[in-house]
mmCIF file of C-alpha atoms in Angstrom:
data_model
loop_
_atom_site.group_PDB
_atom_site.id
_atom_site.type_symbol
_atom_site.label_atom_id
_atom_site.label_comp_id
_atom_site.label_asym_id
_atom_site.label_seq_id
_atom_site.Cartn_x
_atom_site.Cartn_y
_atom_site.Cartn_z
ATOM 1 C CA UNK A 11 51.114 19.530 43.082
ATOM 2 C CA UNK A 12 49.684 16.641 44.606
ATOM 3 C CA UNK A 13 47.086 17.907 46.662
ATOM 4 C CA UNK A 14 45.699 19.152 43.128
ATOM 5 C CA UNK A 15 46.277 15.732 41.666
ATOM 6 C CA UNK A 16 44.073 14.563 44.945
ATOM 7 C CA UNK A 17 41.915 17.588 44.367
ATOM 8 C CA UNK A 18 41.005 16.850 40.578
ATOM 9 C CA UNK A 19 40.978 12.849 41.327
ATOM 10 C CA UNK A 20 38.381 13.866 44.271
ATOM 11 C CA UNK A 21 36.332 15.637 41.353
ATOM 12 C CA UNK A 22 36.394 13.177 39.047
ATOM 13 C CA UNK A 23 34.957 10.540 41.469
ATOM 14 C CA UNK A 24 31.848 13.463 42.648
ATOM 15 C CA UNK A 25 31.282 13.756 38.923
ATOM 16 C CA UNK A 26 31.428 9.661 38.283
ATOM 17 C CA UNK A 27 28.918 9.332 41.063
ATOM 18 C CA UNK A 28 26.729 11.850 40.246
ATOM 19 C CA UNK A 29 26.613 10.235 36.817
ATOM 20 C CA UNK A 30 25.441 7.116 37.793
ATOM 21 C CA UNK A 31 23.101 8.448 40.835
ATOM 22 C CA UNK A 32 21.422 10.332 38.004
ATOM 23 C CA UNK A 33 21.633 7.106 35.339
ATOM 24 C CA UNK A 34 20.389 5.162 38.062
ATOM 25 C CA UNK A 35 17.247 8.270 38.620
ATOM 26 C CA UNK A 36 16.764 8.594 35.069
ATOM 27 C CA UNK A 37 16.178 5.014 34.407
ATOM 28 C CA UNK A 38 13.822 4.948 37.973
ATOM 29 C CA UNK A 39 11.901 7.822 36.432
ATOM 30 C CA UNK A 40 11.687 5.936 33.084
ATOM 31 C CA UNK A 41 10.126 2.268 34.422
ATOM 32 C CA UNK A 42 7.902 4.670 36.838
ATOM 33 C CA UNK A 43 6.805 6.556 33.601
ATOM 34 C CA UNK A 44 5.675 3.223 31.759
ATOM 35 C CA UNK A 45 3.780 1.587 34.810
ATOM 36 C CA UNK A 46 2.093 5.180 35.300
ATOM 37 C CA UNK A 47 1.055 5.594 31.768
ATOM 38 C CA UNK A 48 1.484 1.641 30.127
ATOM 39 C CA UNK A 49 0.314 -0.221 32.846
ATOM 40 C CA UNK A 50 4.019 -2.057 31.852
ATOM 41 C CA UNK A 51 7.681 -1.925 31.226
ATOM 42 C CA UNK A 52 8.549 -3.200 27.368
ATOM 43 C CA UNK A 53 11.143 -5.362 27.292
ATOM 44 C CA UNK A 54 12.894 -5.604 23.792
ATOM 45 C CA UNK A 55 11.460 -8.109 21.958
ATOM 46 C CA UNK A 56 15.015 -9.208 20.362
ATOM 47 C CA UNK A 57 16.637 -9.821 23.615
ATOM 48 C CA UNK A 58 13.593 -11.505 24.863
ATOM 49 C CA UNK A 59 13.084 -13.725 22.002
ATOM 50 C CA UNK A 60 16.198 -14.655 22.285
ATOM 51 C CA UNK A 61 15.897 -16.050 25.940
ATOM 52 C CA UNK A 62 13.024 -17.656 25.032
ATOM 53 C CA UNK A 63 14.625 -19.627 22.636
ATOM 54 C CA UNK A 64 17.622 -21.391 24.763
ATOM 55 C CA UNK A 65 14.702 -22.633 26.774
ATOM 56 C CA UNK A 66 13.031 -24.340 23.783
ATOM 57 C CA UNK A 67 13.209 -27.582 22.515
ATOM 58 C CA UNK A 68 15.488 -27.633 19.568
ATOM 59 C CA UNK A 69 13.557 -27.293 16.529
ATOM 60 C CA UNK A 70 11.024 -25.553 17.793
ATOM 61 C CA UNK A 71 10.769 -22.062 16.884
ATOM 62 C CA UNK A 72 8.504 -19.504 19.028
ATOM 63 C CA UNK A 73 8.681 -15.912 18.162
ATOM 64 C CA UNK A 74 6.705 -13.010 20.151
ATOM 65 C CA UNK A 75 5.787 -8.940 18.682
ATOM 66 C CA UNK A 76 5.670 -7.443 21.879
ATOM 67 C CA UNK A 77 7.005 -8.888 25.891
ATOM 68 C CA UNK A 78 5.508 -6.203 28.932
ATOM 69 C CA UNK A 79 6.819 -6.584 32.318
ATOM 70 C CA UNK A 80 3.740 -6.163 34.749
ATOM 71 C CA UNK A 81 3.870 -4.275 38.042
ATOM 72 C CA UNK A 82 2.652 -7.359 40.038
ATOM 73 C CA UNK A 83 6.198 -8.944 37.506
ATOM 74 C CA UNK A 84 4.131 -11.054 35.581
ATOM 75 C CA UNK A 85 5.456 -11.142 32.211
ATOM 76 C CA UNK A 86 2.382 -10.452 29.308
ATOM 77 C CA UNK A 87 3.892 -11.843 25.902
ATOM 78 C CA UNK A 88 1.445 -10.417 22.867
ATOM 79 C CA UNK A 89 1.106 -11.593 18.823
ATOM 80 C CA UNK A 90 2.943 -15.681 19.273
ATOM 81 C CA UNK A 91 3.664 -18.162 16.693
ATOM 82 C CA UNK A 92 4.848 -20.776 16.932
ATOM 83 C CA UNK A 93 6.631 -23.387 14.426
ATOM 84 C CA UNK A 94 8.564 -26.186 13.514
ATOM 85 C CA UNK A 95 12.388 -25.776 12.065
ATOM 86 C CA UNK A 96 10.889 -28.528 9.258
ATOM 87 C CA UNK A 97 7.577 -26.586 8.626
ATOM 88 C CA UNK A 98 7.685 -23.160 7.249
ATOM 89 C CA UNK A 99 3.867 -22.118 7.849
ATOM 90 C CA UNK A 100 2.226 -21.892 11.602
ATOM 91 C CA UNK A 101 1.432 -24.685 13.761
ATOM 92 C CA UNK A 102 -0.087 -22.329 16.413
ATOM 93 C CA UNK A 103 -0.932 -18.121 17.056
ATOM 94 C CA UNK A 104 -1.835 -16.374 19.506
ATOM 95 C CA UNK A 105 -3.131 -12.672 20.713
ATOM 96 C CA UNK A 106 -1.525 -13.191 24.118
ATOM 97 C CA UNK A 107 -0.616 -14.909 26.927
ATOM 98 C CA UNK A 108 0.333 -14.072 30.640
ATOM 99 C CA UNK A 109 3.263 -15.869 32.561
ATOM 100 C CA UNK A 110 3.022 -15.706 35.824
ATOM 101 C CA UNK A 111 5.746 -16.019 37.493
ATOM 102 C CA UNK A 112 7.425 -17.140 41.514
ATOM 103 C CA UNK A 113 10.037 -15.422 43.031
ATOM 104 C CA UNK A 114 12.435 -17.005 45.244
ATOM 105 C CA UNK A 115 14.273 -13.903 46.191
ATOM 106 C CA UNK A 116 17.112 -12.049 44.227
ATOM 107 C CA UNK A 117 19.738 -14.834 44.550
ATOM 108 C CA UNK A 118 17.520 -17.467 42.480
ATOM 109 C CA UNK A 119 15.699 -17.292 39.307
ATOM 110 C CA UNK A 120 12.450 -17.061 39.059
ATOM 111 C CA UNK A 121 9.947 -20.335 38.391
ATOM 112 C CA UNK A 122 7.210 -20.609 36.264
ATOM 113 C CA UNK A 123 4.126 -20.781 38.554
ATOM 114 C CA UNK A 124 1.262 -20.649 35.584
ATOM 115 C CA UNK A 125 0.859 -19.404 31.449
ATOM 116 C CA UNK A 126 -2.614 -18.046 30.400
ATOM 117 C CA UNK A 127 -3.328 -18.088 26.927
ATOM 118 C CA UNK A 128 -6.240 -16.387 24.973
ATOM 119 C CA UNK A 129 -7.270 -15.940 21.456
ATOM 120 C CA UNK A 130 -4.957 -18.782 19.946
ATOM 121 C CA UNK A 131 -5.695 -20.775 16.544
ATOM 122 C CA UNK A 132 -4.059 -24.009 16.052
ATOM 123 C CA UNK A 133 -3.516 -24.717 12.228
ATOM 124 C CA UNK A 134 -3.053 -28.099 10.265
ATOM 125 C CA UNK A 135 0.031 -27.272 7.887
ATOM 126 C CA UNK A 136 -0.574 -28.281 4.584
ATOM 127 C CA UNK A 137 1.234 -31.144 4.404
ATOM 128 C CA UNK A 138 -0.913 -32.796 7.533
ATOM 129 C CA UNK A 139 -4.461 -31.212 6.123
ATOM 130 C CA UNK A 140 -6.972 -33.360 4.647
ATOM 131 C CA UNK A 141 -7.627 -31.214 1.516
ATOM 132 C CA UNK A 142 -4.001 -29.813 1.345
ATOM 133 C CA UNK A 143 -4.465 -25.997 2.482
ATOM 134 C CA UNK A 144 -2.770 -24.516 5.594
ATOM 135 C CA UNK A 145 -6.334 -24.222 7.659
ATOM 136 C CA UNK A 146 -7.420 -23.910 11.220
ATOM 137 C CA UNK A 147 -8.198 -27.222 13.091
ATOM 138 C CA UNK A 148 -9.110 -25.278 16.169
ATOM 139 C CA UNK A 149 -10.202 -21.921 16.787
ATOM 140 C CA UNK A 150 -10.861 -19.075 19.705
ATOM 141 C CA UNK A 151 -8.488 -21.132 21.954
ATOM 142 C CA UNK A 152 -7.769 -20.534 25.461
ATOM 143 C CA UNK A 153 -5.882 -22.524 28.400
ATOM 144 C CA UNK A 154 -4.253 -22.859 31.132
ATOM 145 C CA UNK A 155 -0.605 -24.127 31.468
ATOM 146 C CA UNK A 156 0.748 -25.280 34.774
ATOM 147 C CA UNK A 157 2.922 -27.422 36.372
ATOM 148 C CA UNK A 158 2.400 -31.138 37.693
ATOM 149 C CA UNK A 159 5.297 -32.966 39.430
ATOM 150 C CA UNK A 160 7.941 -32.998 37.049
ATOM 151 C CA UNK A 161 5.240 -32.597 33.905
ATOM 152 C CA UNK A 162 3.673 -30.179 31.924
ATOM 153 C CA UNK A 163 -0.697 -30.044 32.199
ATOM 154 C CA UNK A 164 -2.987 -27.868 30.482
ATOM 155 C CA UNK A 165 -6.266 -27.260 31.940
ATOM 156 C CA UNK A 166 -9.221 -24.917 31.549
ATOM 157 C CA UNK A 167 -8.885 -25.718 27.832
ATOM 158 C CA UNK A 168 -11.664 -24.243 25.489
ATOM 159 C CA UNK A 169 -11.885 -23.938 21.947
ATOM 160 C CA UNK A 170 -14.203 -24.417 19.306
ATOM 161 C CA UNK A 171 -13.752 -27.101 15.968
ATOM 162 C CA UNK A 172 -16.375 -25.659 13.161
ATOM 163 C CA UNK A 173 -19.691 -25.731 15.541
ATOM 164 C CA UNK A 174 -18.351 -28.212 18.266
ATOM 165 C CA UNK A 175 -17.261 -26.778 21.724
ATOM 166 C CA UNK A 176 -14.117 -28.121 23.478
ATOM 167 C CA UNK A 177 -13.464 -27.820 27.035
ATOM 168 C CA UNK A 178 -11.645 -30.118 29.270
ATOM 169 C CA UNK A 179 -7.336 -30.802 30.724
ATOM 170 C CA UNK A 180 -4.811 -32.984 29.533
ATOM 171 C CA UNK A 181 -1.476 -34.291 30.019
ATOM 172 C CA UNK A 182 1.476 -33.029 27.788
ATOM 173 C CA UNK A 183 3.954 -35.630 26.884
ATOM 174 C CA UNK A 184 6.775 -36.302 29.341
ATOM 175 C CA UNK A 185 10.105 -34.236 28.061
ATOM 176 C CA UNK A 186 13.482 -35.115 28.304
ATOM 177 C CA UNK A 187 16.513 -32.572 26.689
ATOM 178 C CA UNK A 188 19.245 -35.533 26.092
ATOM 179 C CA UNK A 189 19.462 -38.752 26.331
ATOM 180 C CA UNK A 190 17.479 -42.041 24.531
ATOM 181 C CA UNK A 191 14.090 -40.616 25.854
ATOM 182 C CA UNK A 192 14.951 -37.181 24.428
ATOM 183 C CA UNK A 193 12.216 -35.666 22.543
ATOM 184 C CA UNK A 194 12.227 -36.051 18.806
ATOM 185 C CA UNK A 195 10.166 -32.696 17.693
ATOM 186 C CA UNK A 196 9.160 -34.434 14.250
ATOM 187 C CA UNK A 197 8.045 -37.452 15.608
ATOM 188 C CA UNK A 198 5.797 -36.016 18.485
ATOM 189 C CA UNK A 199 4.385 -33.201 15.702
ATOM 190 C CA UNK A 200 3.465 -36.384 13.473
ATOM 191 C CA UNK A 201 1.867 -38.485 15.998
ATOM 192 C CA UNK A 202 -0.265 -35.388 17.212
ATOM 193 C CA UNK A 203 -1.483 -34.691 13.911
ATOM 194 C CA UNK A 204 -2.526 -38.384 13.616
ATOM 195 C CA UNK A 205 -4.034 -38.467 16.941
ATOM 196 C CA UNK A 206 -6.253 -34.704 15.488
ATOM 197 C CA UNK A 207 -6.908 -36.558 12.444
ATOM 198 C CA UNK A 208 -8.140 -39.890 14.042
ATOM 199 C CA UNK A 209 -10.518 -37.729 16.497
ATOM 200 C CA UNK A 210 -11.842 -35.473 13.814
ATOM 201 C CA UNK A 211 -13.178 -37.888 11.554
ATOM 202 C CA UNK A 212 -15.738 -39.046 14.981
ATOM 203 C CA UNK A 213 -17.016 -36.462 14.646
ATOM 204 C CA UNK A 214 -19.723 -37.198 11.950
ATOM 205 C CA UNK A 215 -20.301 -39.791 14.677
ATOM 206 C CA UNK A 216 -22.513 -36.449 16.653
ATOM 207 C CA UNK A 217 -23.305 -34.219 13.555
ATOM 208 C CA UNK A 218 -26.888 -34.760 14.348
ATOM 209 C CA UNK A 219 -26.269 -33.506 17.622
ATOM 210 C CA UNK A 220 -27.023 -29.411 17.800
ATOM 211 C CA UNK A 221 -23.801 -27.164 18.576
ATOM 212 C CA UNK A 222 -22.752 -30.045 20.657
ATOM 213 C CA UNK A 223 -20.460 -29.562 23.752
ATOM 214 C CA UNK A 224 -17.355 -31.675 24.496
ATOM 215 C CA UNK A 225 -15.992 -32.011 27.954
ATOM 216 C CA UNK A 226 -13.003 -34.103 27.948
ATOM 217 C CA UNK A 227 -10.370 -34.877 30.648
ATOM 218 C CA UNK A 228 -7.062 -36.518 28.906
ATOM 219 C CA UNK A 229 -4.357 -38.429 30.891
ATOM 220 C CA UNK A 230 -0.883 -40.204 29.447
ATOM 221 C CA UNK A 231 -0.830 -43.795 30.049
ATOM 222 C CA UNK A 232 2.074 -44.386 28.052
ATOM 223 C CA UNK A 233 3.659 -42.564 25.313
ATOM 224 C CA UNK A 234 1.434 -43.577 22.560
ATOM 225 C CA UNK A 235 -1.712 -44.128 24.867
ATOM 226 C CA UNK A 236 -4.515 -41.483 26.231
ATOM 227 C CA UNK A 237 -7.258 -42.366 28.165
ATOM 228 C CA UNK A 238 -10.516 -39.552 27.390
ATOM 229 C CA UNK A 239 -12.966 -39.347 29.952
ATOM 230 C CA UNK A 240 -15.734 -37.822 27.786
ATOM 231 C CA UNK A 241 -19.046 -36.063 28.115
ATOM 232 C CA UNK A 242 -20.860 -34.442 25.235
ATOM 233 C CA UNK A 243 -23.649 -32.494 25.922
ATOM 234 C CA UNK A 244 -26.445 -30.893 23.360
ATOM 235 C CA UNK A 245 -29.841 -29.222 23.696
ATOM 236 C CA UNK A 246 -31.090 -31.020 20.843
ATOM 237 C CA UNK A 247 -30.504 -34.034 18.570
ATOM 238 C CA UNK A 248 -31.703 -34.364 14.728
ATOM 239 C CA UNK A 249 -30.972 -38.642 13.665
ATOM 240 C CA UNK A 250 -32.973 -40.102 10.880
ATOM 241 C CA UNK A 251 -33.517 -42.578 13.635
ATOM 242 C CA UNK A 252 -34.177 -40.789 16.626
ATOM 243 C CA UNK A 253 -35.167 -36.976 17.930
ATOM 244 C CA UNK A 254 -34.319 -36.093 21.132
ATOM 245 C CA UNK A 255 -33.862 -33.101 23.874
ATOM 246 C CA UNK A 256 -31.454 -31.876 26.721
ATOM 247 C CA UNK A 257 -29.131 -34.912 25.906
ATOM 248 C CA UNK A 258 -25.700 -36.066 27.190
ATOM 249 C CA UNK A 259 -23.868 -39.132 26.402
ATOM 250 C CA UNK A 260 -20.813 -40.005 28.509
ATOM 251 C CA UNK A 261 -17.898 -42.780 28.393
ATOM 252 C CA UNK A 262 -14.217 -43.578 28.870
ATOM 253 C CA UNK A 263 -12.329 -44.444 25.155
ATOM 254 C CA UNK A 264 -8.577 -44.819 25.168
ATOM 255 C CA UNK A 265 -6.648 -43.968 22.119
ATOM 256 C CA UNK A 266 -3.831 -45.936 20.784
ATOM 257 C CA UNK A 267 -1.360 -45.527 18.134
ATOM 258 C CA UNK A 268 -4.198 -43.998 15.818
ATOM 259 C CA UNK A 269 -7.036 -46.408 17.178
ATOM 260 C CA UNK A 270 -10.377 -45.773 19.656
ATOM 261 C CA UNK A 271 -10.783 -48.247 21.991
ATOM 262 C CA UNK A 272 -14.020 -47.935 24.504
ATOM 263 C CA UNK A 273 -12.943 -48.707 28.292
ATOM 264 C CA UNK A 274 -16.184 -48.458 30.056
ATOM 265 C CA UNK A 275 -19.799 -49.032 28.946
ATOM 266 C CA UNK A 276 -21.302 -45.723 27.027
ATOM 267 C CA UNK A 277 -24.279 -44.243 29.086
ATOM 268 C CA UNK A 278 -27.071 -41.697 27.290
ATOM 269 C CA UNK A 279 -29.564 -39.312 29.148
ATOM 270 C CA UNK A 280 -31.900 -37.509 27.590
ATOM 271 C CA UNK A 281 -35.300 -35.587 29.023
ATOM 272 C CA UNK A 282 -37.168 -37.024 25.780
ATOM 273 C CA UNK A 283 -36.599 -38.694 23.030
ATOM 274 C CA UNK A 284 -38.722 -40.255 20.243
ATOM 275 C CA UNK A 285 -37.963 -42.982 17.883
ATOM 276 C CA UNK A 286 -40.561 -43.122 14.743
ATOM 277 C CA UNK A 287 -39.297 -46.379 13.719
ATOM 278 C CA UNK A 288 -40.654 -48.175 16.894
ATOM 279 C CA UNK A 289 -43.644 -45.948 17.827
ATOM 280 C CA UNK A 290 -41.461 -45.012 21.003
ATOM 281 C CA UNK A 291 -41.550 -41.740 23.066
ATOM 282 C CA UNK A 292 -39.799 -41.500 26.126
ATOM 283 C CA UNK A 293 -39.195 -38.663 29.054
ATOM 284 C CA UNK A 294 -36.476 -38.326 31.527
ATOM 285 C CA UNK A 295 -34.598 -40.983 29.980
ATOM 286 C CA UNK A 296 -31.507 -43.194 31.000
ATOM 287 C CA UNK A 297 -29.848 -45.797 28.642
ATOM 288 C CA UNK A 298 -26.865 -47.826 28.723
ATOM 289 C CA UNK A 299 -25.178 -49.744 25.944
ATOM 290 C CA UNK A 300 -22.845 -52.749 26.014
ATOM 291 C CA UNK A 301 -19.396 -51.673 25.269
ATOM 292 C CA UNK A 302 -19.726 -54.873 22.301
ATOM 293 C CA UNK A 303 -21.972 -52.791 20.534
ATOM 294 C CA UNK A 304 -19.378 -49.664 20.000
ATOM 295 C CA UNK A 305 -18.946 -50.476 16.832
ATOM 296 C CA UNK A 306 -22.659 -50.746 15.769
ATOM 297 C CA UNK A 307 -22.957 -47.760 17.164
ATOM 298 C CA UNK A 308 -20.100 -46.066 15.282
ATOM 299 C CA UNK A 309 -21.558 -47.941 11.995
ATOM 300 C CA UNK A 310 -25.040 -46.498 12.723
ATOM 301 C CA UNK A 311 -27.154 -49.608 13.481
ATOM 302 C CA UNK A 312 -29.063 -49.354 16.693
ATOM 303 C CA UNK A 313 -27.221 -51.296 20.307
ATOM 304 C CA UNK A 314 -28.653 -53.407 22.498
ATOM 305 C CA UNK A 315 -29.868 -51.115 25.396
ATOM 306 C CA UNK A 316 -30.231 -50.919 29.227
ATOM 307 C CA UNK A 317 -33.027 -48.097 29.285
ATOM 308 C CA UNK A 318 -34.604 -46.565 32.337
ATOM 309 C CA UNK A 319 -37.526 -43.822 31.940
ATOM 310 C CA UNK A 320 -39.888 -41.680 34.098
ATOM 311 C CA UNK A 321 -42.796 -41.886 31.061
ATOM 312 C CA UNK A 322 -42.418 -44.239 28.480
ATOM 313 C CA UNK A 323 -45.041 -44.379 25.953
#
């Protein structure tokens, strides 16, 4: 009697362990299937959404359609919005992004080593948008997202605002879960869309430049304080005052709680220009401008210049 108590217990483990041995195949068989015919392994978006989530500032909301598993275990996250607990309609959506990520072996979890991002629109909600409609502010984003000591930095940032090109890195604000630094979600959304309103209305400053190009490199110097090294490159400029080719224009502003403030004196090049008004033509030009006359500048009146030429005429 009990060596067929030992006999059926012995069967019951076989079949137990050939259970799981072919569980364990099945599931094998399964990933191998996706990576052979996906190029992936789907991971449900539910659960995944869910992690996502603890790792989120409260009152930020960040949902994803679809979350692959790469064979090189990069993670590929596709169809993202993202949005604010106060603000029903989109701040931000994207077509995809990549996290790449660094394992430390099977004891640790992994890090985040880098996030690409492509074919993201950020969006002005309605209640921050000049004419009162949920619209785009920038379009055909793309970035980089990587880490910098104990900071957040975005670089190989382009994107384009109506016929202006972006491209450039910057600094994302210092974060802090608890405490009196902690981050208050409202407050940073509100300052940003300031900050996006205060920079969009310079740009009627270059409207008579031709699909101009901004290249921009943005750095904290407090937490209401960026300095902007700038460059802004066109083929061509168009100014009731002035027509000119192959030009770039280059300086250092700061922005402050809303306000522009130019750090280092503005310097134009240009391979010609011509200016009507004074019977001047000029090739291979240089020019620099007193940082005093920034604001005659902004207003439209002509600076005081430093100006340097191979041919002037």
């Amino acid at each position: 009697m009990a060596r067929m108590r030992k006999l059926r217990l012995v069967t019951l483990l076989k079949l137990f362990f050939d259970a799981t041995i072919l569980l364990i195949f099945i599931a094998q068989a399964f990933v191998v299937a996706c990576l052979l015919i996906c190029g992936y392994l789907p991971i449900p978006s539910e659960w995944g959404n869910q992690l996502i989530a603890k790792s989120l500032s409260p009152g930020i909301i960040l949902r994803v359609d679809e979350i692959h598993l790469r064979p090189d275990a990069s993670i590929e996250l596709i169809g993202i919005e993202l949005r604010s607990v106060n603000i029903e309609q989109s701040l931000f959506r994207a077509d995809a992004a990549e996290l790449e990520l660094k394992w430390q072996g099977f004891d640790k979890a992994p890090s985040a080593e880098n996030l690409l991002l492509t074919g993201g629109t950020l969006f002005a909600p309605s209640v921050y948008s000049p004419d009162g409609y949920h619209s785009p502010i920038l379009e055909r984003v793309a970035f980089r997202l990587i880490p910098d000591n104990d900071n957040w930095k975005i670089d190989r940032f382009a994107a384009l605002h109506e016929s202006i090109r972006l491209r450039g890195s910057f600094d994302l604000p210092a974060y802090k879960e608890d405490g009196a630094n902690a981050l208050d979600i409202n407050a940073a959304i509100n300052l940003f869309y300031k900050q996006a309103a205060t920079l969009s209305q310079q740009k009627k400053h270059i409207s008579y430049f031709l699909t101009p190009t901004v290249d921009f490199k943005s750095s904290n110097i407090d937490t209401n304080t960026q300095q902007i090294e700038l460059r802004i490159t066109s083929r061509q400029m168009q100014h009731a005052e002035a027509n000119a080719e192959k030009l770039q224009l280059s300086g250092v502003i700061q922005l402050s709680e809303g306000k522009l403030i130019l750090i280092s004196a503005p310097r134009l090049t240009a391979h010609y220009l011509e200016v009507p008004r004074f019977n001047l033509t000029a090739q291979s030009l240089s020019a620099e401008f007193p940082q005093s006359d920034f604001d005659d500048l902004i207003s439209g009146e002509w600076p005081r210049l430093k100006l340097a030429a191979k041919q002037l005429n």
